[in-house]
PDB file of C-alpha atoms in Angstrom:
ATOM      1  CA  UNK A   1     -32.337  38.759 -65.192  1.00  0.00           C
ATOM      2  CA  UNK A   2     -34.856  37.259 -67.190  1.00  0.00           C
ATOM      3  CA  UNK A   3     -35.770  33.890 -68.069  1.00  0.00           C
ATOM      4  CA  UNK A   4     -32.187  32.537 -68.910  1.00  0.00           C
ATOM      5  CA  UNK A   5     -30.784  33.408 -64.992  1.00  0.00           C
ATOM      6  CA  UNK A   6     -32.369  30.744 -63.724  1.00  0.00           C
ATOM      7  CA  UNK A   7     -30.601  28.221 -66.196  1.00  0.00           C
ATOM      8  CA  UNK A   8     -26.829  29.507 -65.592  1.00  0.00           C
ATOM      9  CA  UNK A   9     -27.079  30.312 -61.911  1.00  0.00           C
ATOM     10  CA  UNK A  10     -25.948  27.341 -60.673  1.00  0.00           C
ATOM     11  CA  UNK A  11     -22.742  27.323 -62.947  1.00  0.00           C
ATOM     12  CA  UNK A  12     -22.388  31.273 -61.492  1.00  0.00           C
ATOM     13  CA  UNK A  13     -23.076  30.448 -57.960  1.00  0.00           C
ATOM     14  CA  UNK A  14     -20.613  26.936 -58.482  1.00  0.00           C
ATOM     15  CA  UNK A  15     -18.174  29.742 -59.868  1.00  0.00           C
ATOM     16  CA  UNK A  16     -18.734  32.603 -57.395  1.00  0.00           C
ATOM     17  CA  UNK A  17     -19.545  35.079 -60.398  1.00  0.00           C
ATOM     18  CA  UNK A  18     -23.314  35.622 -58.709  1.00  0.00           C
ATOM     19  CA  UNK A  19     -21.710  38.411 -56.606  1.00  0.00           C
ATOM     20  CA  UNK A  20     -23.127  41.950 -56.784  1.00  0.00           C
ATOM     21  CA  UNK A  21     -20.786  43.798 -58.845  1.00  0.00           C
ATOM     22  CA  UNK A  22     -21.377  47.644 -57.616  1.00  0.00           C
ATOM     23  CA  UNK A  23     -17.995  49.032 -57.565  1.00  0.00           C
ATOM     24  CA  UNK A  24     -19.322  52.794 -58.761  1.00  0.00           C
ATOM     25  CA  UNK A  25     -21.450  55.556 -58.232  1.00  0.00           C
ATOM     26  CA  UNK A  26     -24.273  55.721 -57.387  1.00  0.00           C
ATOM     27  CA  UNK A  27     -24.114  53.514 -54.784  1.00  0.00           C
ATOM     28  CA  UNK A  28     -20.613  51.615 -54.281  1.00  0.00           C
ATOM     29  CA  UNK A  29     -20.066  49.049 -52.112  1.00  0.00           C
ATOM     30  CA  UNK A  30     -18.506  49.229 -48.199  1.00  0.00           C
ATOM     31  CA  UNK A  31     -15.158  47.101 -48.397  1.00  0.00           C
ATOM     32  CA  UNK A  32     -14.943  44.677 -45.555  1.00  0.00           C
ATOM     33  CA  UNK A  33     -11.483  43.115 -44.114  1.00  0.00           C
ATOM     34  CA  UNK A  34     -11.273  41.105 -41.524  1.00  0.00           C
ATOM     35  CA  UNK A  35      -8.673  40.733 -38.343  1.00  0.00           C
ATOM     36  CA  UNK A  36      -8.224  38.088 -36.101  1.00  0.00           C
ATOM     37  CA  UNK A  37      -6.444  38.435 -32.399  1.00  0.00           C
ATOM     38  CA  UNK A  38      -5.162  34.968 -31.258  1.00  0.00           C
ATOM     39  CA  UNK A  39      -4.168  34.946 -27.322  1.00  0.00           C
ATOM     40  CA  UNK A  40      -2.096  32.339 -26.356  1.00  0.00           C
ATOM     41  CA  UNK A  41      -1.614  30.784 -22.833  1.00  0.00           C
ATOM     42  CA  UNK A  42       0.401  33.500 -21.502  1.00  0.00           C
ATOM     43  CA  UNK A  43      -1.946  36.101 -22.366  1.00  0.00           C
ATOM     44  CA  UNK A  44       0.264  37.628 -25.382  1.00  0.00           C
ATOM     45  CA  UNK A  45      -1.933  38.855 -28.151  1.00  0.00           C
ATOM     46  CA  UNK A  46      -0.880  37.946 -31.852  1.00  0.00           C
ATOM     47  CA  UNK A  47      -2.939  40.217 -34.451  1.00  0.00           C
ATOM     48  CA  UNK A  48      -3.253  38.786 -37.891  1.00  0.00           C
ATOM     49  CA  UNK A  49      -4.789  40.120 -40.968  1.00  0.00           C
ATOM     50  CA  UNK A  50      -5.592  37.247 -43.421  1.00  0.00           C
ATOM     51  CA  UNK A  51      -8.244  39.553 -45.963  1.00  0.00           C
ATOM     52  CA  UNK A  52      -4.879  41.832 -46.334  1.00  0.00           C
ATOM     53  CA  UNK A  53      -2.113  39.177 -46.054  1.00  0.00           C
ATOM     54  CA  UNK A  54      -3.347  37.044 -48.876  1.00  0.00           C
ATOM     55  CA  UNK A  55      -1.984  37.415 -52.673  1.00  0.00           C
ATOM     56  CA  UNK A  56      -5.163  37.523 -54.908  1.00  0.00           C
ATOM     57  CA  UNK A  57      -3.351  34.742 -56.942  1.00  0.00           C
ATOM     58  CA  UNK A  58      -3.044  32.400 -53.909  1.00  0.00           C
ATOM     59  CA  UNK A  59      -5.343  29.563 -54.200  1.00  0.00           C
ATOM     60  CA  UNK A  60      -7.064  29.352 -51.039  1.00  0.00           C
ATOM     61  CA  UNK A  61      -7.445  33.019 -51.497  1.00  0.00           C
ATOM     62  CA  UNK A  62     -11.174  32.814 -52.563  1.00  0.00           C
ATOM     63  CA  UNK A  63     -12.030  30.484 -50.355  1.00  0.00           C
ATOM     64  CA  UNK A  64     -10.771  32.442 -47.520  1.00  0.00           C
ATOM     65  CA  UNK A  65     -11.827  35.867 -48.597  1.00  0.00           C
ATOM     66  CA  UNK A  66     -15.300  34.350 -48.923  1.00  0.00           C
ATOM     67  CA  UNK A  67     -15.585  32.483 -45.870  1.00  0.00           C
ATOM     68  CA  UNK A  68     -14.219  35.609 -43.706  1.00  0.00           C
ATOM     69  CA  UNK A  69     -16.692  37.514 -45.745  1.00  0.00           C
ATOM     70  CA  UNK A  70     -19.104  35.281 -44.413  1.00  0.00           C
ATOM     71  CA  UNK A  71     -18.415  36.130 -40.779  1.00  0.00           C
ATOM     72  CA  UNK A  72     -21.037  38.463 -38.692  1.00  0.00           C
ATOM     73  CA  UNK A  73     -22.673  39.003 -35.607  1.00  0.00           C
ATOM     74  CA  UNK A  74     -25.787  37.057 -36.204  1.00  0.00           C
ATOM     75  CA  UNK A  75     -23.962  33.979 -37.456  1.00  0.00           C
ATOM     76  CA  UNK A  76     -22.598  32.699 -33.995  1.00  0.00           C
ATOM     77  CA  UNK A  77     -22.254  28.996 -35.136  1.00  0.00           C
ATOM     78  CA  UNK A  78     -19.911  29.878 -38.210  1.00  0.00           C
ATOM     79  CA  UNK A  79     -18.065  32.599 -36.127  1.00  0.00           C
ATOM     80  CA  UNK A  80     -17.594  29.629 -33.456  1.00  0.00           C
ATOM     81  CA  UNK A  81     -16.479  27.325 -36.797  1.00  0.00           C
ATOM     82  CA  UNK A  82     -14.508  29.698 -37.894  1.00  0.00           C
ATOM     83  CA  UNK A  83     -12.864  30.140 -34.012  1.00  0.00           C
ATOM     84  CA  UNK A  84     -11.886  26.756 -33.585  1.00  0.00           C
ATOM     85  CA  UNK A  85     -10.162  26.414 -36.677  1.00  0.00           C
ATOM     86  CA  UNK A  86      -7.609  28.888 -36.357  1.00  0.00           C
ATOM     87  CA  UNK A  87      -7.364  27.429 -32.636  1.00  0.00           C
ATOM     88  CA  UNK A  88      -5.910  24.395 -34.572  1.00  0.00           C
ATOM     89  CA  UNK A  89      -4.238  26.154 -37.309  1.00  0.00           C
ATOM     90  CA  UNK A  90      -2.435  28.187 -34.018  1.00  0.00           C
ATOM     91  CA  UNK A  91      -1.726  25.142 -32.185  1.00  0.00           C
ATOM     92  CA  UNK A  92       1.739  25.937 -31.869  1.00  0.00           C
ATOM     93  CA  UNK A  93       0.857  29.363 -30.090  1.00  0.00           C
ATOM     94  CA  UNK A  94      -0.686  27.430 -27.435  1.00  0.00           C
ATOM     95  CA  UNK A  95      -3.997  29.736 -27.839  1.00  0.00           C
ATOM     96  CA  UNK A  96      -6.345  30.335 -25.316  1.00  0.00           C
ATOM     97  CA  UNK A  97      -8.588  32.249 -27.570  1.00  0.00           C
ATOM     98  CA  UNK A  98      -9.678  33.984 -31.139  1.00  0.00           C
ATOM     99  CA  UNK A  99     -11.089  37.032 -31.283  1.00  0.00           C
ATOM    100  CA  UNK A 100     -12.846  38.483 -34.539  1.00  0.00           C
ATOM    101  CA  UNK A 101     -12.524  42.060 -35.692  1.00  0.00           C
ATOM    102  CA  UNK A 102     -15.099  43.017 -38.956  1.00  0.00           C
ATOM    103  CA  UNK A 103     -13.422  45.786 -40.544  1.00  0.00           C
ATOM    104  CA  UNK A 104     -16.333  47.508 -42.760  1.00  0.00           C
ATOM    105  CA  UNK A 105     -15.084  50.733 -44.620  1.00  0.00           C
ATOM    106  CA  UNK A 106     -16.985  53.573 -45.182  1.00  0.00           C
ATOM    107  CA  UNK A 107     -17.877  54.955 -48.983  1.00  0.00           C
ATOM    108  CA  UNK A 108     -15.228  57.530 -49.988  1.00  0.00           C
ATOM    109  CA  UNK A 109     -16.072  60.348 -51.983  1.00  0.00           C
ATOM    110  CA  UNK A 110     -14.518  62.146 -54.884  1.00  0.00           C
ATOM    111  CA  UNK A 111     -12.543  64.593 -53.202  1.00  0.00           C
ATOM    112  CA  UNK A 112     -11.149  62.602 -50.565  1.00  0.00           C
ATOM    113  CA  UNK A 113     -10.464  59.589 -52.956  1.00  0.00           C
ATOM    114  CA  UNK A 114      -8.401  62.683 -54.914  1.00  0.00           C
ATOM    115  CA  UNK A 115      -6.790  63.764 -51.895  1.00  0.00           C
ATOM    116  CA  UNK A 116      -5.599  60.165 -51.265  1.00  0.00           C
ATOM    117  CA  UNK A 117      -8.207  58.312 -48.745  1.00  0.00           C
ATOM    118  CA  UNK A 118      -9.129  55.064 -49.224  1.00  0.00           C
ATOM    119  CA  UNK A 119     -12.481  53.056 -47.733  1.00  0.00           C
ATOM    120  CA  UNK A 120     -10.392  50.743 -45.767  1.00  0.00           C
ATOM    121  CA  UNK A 121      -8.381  53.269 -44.284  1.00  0.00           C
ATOM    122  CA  UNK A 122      -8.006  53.409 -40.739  1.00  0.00           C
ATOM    123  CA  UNK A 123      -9.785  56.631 -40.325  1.00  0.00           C
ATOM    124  CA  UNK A 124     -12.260  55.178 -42.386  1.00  0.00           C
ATOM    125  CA  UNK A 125     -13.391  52.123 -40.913  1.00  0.00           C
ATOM    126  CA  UNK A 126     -16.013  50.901 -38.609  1.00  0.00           C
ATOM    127  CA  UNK A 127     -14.580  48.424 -36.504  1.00  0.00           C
ATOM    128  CA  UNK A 128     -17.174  45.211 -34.944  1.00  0.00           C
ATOM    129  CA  UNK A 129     -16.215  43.054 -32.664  1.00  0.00           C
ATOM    130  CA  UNK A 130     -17.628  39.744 -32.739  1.00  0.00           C
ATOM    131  CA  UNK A 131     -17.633  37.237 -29.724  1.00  0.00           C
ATOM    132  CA  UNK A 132     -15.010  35.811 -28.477  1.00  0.00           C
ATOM    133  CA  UNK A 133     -13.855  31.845 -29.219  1.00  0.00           C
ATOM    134  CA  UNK A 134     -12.471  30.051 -26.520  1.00  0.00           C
ATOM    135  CA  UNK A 135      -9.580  27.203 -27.733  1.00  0.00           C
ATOM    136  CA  UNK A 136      -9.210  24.398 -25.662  1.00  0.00           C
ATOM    137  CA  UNK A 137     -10.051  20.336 -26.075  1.00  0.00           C
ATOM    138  CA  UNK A 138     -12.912  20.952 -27.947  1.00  0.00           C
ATOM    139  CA  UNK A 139     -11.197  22.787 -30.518  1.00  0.00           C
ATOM    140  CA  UNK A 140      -8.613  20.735 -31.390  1.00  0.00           C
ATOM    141  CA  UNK A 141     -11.309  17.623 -32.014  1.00  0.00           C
ATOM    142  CA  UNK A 142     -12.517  17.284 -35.663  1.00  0.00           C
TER     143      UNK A 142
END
């Protein structure tokens, strides 16, 4: 990076443009999406998909892409953040609780890209389940 990096990488970081940009060969990136199950007081489960649901030109979309990004198994505190708002954003569900789902695709190669598979694929995926985030008083506080 040399010695101008350290001068701009506030501006990139401010700007989200410090991101590793290794879409190709030889060593691509996993895609990650991320689903949500909200269960609400009468045990019906409600799946949602916000990484896939979101238009790219929707402006929370960055935000919320990068904050579910964010969201892994040795981060309990943000997972737990993260929890208890959609608790509140669900309110009218009545939840009981959130569950997380990381979504982490596997690198695709030539010949099945050609033949039409895709890293986020469902037989493509590795699927993660974090902990699960219990709604209640506490979540609805703050």
């Amino acid at each position: 990076m040399g010695t101008v990096y350290p001068y701009f990488r506030p501006y990139l970081r401010a700007l989200a443009l410090d991101t590793r940009w290794a879409f190709f060969a030889p060593n691509p990136t996993r895609g990650r999406t991320l689903r949500y199950t909200v269960e609400d007081a009468q045990g019906a489960r409600h799946e949602f998909r916000p990484t896939e649901s979101l238009a790219r030109w929707e402006p929370g979309y960055f935000r919320l892409t990068t904050l579910y990004a964010a969201l892994r198994p040795d981060a309990p505190a943000l997972v737990a953040s993260a929890g208890r708002y959609l608790c509140r954003r669900h309110a009218a569900l009545a939840p009981r609780s959130v569950t997380f789902v990381l979504r982490d695709g596997r690198v695709v190669t030539p010949e099945e890209y050609l033949a039409g598979a895709r890293p986020l694929d469902d037989g493509h995926v590795e699927e993660r389940l974090l902990p699960e985030v219990a709604c209640g008083p506490a979540a609805s506080a703050g």
